[in-house]
Each structure stands twice: as structure tokens, then as C-alpha cells.
Tab-separated table of C-alpha atoms in Angstrom:
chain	number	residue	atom	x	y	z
A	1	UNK	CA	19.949	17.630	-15.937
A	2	UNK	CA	19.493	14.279	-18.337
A	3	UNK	CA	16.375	12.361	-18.549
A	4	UNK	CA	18.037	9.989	-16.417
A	5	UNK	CA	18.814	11.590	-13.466
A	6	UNK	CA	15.532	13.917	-13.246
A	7	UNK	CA	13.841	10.127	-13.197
A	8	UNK	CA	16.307	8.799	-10.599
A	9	UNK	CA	15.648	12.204	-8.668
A	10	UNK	CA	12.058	11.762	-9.238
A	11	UNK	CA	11.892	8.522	-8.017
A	12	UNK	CA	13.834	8.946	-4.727
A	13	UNK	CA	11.887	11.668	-3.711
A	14	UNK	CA	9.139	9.099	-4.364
A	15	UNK	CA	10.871	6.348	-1.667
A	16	UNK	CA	11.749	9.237	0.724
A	17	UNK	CA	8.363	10.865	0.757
A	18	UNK	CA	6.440	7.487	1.227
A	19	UNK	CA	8.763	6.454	4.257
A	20	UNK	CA	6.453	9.576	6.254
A	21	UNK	CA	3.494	7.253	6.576
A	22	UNK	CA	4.980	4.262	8.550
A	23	UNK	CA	7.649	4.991	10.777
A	24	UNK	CA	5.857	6.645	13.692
A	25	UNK	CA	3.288	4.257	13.631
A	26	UNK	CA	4.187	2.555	16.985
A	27	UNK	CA	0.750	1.844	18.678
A	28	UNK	CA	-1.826	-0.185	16.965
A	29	UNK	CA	-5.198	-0.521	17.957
A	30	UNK	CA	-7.114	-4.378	17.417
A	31	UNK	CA	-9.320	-5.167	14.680
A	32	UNK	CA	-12.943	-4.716	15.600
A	33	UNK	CA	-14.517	-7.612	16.912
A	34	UNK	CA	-14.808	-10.817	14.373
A	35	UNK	CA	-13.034	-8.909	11.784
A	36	UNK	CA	-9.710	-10.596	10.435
A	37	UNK	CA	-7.486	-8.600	8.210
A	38	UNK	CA	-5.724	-9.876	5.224
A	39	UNK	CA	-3.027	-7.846	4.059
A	40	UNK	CA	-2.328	-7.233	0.139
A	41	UNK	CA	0.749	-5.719	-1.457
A	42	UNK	CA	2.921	-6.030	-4.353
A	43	UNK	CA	5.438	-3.854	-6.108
A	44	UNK	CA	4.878	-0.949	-8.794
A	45	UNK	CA	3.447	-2.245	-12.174
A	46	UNK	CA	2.921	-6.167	-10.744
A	47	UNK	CA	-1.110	-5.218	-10.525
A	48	UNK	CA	-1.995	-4.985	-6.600
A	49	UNK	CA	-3.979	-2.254	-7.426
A	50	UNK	CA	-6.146	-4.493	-10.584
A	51	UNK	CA	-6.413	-7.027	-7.361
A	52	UNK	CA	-7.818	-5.434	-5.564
A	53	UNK	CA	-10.544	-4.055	-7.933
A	54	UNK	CA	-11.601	-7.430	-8.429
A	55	UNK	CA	-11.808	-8.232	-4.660
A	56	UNK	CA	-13.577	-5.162	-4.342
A	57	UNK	CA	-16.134	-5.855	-6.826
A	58	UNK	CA	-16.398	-9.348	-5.066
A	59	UNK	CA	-17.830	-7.721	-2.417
A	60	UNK	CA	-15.269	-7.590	0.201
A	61	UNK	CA	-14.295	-4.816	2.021
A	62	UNK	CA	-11.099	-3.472	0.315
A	63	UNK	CA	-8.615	-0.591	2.542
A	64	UNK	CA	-6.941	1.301	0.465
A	65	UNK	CA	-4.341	2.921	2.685
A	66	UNK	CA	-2.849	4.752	0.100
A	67	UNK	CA	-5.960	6.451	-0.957
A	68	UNK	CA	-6.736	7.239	2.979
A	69	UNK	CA	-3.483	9.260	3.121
A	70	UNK	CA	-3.177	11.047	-0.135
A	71	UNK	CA	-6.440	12.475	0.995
A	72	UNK	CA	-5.493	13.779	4.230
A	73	UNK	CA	-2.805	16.270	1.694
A	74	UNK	CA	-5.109	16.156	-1.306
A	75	UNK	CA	-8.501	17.367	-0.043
A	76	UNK	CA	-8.779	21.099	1.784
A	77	UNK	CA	-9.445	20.389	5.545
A	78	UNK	CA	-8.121	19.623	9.195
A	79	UNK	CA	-4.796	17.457	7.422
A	80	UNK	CA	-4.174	20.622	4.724
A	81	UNK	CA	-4.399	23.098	7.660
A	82	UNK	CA	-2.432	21.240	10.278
A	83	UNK	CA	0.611	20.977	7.860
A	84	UNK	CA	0.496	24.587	6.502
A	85	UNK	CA	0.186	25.553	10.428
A	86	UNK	CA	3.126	23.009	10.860
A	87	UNK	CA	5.440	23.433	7.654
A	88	UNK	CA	4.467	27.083	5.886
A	89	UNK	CA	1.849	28.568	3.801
A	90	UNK	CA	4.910	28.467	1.012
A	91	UNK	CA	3.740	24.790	1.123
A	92	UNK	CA	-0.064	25.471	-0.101
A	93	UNK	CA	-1.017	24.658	-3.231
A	94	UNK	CA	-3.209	27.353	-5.251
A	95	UNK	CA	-5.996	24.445	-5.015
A	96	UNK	CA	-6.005	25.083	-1.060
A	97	UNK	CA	-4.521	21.530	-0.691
A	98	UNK	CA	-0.499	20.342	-0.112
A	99	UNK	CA	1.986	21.453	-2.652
A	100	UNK	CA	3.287	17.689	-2.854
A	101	UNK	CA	6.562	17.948	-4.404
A	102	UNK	CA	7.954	20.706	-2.084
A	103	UNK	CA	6.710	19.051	0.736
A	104	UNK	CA	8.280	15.993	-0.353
A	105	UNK	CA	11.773	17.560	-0.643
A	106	UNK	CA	11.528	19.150	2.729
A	107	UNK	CA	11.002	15.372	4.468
A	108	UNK	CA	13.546	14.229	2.539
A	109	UNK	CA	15.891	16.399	3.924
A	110	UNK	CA	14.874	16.852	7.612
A	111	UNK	CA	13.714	13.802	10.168
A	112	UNK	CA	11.964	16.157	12.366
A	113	UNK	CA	9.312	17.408	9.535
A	114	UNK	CA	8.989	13.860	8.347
A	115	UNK	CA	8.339	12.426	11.814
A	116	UNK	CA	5.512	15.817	12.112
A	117	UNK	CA	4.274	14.944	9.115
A	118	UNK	CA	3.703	11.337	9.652
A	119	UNK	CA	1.606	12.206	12.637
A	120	UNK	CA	-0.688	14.825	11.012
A	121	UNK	CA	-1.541	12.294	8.309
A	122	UNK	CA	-1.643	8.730	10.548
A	123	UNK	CA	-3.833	10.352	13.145
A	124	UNK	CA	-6.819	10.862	10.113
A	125	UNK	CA	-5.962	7.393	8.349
A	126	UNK	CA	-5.982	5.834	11.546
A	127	UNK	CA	-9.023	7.202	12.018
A	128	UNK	CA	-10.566	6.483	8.523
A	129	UNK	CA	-9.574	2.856	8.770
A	130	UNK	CA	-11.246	2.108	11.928
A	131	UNK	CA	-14.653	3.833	10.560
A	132	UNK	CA	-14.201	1.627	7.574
A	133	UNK	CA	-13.793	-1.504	9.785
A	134	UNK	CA	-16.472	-0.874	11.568
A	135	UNK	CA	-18.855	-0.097	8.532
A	136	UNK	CA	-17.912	-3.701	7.294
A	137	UNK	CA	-18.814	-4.939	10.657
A	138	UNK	CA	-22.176	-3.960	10.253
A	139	UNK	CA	-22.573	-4.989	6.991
A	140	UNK	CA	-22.034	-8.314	8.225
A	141	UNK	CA	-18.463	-8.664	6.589
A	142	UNK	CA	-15.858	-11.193	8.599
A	143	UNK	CA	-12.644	-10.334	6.265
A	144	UNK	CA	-11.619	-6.785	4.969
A	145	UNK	CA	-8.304	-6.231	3.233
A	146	UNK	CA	-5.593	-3.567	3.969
A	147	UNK	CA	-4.321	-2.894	0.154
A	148	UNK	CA	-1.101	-1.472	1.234
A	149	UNK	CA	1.850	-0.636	-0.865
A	150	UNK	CA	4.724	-0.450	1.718
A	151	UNK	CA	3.567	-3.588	3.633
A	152	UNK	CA	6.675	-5.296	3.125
A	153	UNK	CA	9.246	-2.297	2.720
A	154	UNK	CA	7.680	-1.316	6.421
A	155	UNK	CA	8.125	-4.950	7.658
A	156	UNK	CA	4.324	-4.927	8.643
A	157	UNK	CA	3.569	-8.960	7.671
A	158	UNK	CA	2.922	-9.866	11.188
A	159	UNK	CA	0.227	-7.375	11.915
A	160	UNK	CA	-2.266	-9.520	9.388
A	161	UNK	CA	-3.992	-12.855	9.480
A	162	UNK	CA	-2.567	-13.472	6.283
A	163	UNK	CA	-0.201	-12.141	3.022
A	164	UNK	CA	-0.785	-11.524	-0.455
A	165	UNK	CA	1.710	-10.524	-2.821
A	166	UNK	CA	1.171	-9.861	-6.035
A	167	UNK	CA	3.769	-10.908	-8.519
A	168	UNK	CA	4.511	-9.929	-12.740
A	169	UNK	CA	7.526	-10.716	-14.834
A	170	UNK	CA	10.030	-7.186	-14.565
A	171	UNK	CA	9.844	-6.186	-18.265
A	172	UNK	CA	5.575	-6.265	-18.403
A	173	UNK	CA	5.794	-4.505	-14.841
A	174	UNK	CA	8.228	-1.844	-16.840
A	175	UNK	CA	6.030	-1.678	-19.822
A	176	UNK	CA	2.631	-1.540	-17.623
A	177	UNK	CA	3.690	1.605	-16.205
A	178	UNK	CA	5.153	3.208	-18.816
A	179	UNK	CA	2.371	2.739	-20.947
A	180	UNK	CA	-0.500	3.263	-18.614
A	181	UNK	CA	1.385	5.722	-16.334
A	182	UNK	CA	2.900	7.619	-18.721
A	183	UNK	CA	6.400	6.931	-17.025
A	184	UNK	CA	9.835	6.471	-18.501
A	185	UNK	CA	12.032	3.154	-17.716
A	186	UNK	CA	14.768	5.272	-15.739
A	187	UNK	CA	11.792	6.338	-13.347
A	188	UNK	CA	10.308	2.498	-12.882
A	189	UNK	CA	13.617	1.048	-12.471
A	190	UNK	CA	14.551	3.646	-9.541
A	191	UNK	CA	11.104	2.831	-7.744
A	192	UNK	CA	11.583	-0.671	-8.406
A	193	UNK	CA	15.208	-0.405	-6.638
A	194	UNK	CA	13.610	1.233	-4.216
A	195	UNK	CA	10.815	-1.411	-3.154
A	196	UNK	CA	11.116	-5.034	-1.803
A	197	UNK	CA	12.613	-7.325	-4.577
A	198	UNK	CA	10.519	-10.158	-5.447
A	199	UNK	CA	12.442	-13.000	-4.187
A	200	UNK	CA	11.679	-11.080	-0.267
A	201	UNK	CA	8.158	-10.865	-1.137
A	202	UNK	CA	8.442	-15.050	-1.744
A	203	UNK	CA	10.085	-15.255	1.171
A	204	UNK	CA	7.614	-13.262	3.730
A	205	UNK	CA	4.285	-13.493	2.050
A	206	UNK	CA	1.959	-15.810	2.710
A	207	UNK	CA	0.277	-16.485	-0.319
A	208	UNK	CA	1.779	-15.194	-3.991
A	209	UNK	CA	-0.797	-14.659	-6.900
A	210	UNK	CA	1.067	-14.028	-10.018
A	211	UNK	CA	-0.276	-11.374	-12.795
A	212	UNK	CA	1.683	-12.534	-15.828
A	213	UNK	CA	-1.294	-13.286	-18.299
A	214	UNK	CA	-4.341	-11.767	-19.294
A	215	UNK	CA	-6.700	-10.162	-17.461
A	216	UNK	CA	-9.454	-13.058	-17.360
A	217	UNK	CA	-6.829	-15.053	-16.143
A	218	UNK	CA	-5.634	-12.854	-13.530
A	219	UNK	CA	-9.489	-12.348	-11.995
A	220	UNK	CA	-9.884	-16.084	-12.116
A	221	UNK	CA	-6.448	-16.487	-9.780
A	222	UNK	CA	-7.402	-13.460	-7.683
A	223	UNK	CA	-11.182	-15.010	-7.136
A	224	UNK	CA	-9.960	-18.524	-6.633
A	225	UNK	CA	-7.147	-17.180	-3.618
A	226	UNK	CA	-10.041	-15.026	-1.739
A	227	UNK	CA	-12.156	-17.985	-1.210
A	228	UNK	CA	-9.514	-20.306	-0.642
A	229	UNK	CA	-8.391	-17.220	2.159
A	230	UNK	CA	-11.930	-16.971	3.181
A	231	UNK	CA	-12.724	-20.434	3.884
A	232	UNK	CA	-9.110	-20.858	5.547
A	233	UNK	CA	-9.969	-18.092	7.656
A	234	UNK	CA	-13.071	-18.033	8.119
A	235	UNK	CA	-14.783	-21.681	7.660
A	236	UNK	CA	-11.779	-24.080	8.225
A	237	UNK	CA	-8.961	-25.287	5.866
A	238	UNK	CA	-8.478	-25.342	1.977
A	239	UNK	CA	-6.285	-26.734	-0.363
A	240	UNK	CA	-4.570	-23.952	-2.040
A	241	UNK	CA	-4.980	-23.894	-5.781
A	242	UNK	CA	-2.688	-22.917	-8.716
A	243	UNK	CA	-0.151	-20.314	-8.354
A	244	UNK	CA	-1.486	-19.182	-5.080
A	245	UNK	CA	-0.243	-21.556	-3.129
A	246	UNK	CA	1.158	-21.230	0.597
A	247	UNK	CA	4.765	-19.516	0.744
A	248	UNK	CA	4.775	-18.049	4.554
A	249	UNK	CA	4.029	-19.411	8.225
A	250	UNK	CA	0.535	-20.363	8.431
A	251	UNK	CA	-0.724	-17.614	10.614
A	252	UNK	CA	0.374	-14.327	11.566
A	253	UNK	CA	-0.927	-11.470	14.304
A	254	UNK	CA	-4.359	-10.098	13.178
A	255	UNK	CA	-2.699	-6.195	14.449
A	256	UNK	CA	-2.617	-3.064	12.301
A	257	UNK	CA	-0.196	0.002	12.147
A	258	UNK	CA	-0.928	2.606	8.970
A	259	UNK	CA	1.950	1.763	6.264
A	260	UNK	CA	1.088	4.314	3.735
A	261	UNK	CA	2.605	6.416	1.470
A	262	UNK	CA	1.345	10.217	2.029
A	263	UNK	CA	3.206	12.641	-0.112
A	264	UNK	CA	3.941	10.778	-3.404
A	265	UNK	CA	4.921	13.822	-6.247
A	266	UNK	CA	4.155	12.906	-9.675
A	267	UNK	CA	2.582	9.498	-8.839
């Protein structure tokens, strides 16, 4: 097998694997009291993740979904055991957590282990995000942020008060992953096919913040949105400023369901 279809094999196994998060997510449970979410996504390489770093260090309460369900898989416990009861000990890994990959190519082959899957590892993130709402509560924290990856693949934009995707030119998203990930360009063109295409994520986000400079200039956009979100929100109207400006309906469904990716192999 060439180079380009191990990447193209890769990479769907990817896009199947992260479908197990989100589909069987059908009840949602309300924010806790005074808390509005804002939801931020953006495809691979575009620099959600450098986002929300900077939001983080900010001092707002920052989700990350992802994280939350890799750990159910990643880190020996209830999750680990529940699937190996579920799916085999053949699926194991000699650390004592998930052997990823197989895993991944079983739910890519068979609905009924995907939709078992999903609820093993939604039940804990479920129950991971509400603990991490409610910590922000009583911190005194009004806003937190879902940073979720498959927000817009899952069609999950209404269940936040607001948007953000996070936007970069293809060729630097190509180049940021192969150079920091380690990745070939087969591989990020497959996820990339894989994921919403930029002109849906100007269509259904709210608010676009576009990564296509340095990174000075990328923390000054991503601090000048959150207070523009934070006093639309949470203290009355602002003019949007720069490249952030409104792209979506003004206001969407404060809800949640888990859209998370929890086997990803390789990634």
C-alpha cells in the first residue's frame, strides 16, 4: 500500500471513528444557572486549538470536549472497563487503556458498536462537562466555552448562545500540520475533505476570527472577539471589530449535546 492511500485510510478511519461521539447524543441537559455557552470550532490546522489557549489564559472557562472523551479511552478506569466488557479484551491496550486504532476499525464497520460506544464515552463527558460548568459557576464565571471540533460537522450551532469559527488560508493549515504534527499532505487533505468546508463555516457561524498572520496578531483578534462576545452577552451590545465581525443570526439556543471525537488513531 502507497503513501497515499495508507494516509487516505488513515484519515477515514479518523472521520469514522470521531462520528461515535455525537450521534446518540439526543437529550441535552440546560446550562447551569447564569451560565451562557459560546461554542468554538474550526477545522484541522486553522488554530481552534491556539484559540482557545489564549481564551483560556484570559481566564475564561475553556471545555475541551475533545480532551473529555479521549480520556474516557485513554486513562484506565470505569470508560476502559465498560468497553473491554462491551467490545473484547483483544481491544486492551498493554497500557490497560483502549487499543485506539482497532477499536476504531471495528466502529467503522458496525453501527451497533459505534452507537455502544458512543454511550460508554457520552455518559462520562456528559458528566465531566456539567462538573466543569458548575466549577465555573462558583468561581463566579457567566461565559464558558465548549471548544469542540465536530460542532459544525454534527450540526450542533443552535445548542450555543453564540459561534466561533476559526478560519486560516488551506496551504498554512497544510503546512501547520505537517510541520507541527508530523503529518503528510495526503493525510491533511483527507481530514480536510472530511470536515465542514470553510465557506459552511461562513455560512453557520456566528462570528469568524481568522488565523492567517502571526501569532501576536492572532491573540490580539482572539482577545478583541471575547470581549466584544462578553459584553454582547453578558453587558449589552458591541460593535464588532476587525475580522470578527457578525456572519450568523444574532442569537441561538443556549442547549448542549457532547459533539466529540472519542477514538481518534494516530491523532
Amino acid at each position: 500500500m502507497d503513501s497515499s492511500t495508507t494516509g487516505t485510510a488513515s484519515a477515514r478511519t479518523d472521520a469514522a471513528a470521531g462520528a461515535t461521539g455525537t450521534a446518540a447524543a439526543d437529550t441535552c441537559r440546560d446550562a447551569a444557572p447564569g451560565l451562557v455557552r459560546l461554542g468554538l470550532t474550526g477545522g484541522i490546522g486553522a488554530g481552534k486549538s491556539s484559540v482557545a489557549g489564549i481564551w483560556r489564559e484570559a481566564g475564561t472557562t475553556v471545555i475541551d470536549l475533545d480532551a473529555h472523551s479521549r480520556a474516557v479511552l485513554d486513562v484506565p478506569g470505569e470508560g476502559v472497563e465498560e468497553a473491554v466488557a462491551r467490545f473484547g479484551e483483544e481491544y486492551r491496550a498493554p497500557s490497560g487503556t483502549i487499543d485506539r486504532s482497532a477499536l476504531a476499525r471495528l466502529v467503522f464497520a458496525d453501527a451497533a458498536a459505534r452507537a455502544d460506544l458512543e454511550e460508554i464515552v457520552l455518559t462520562r463527558v456528559d458528566a465531566a462537562v456539567e462538573e466543569a460548568e458548575h466549577e465555573a459557576v462558583a468561581a463566579g464565571e457567566r461565559l464558558v466555552v465548549h471548544d469542540s471540533p465536530l460542532l459544525l460537522e454534527k450540526h450542533h450551532e443552535n445548542e450555543y448562545a453564540r459561534v466561533v469559527a476559526v478560519l486560516a488560508p488551506r496551504e498554512e493549515r497544510i503546512a501547520r500540520v505537517v510541520r507541527d504534527r508530523g503529518r503528510d499532505r495526503t493525510y491533511v487533505e483527507s481530514v480536510m475533505a472530511a470536515q465542514a468546508t470553510d465557506l459552511e463555516r461562513i455560512r453557520r457561524a456566528d462570528r469568524l476570527l481568522l488565523n492567517n498572520a502571526d501569532a501576536g496578531t492572532l491573540r490580539t483578534r482572539a482577545l478583541t472577539l471575547l470581549e466584544d462576545l462578553r459584553r454582547e452577552l453578558l453587558g449589552g451590545p458591541a460593535e464588532p471589530v476587525g475580522p470578527v465581525g457578525p456572519v450568523g443570526p444574532a442569537s441561538r439556543t443556549a442547549r448542549v449535546r457532547s459533539h466529540t471525537r472519542d477514538v481518534r488513531p494516530g491523532t
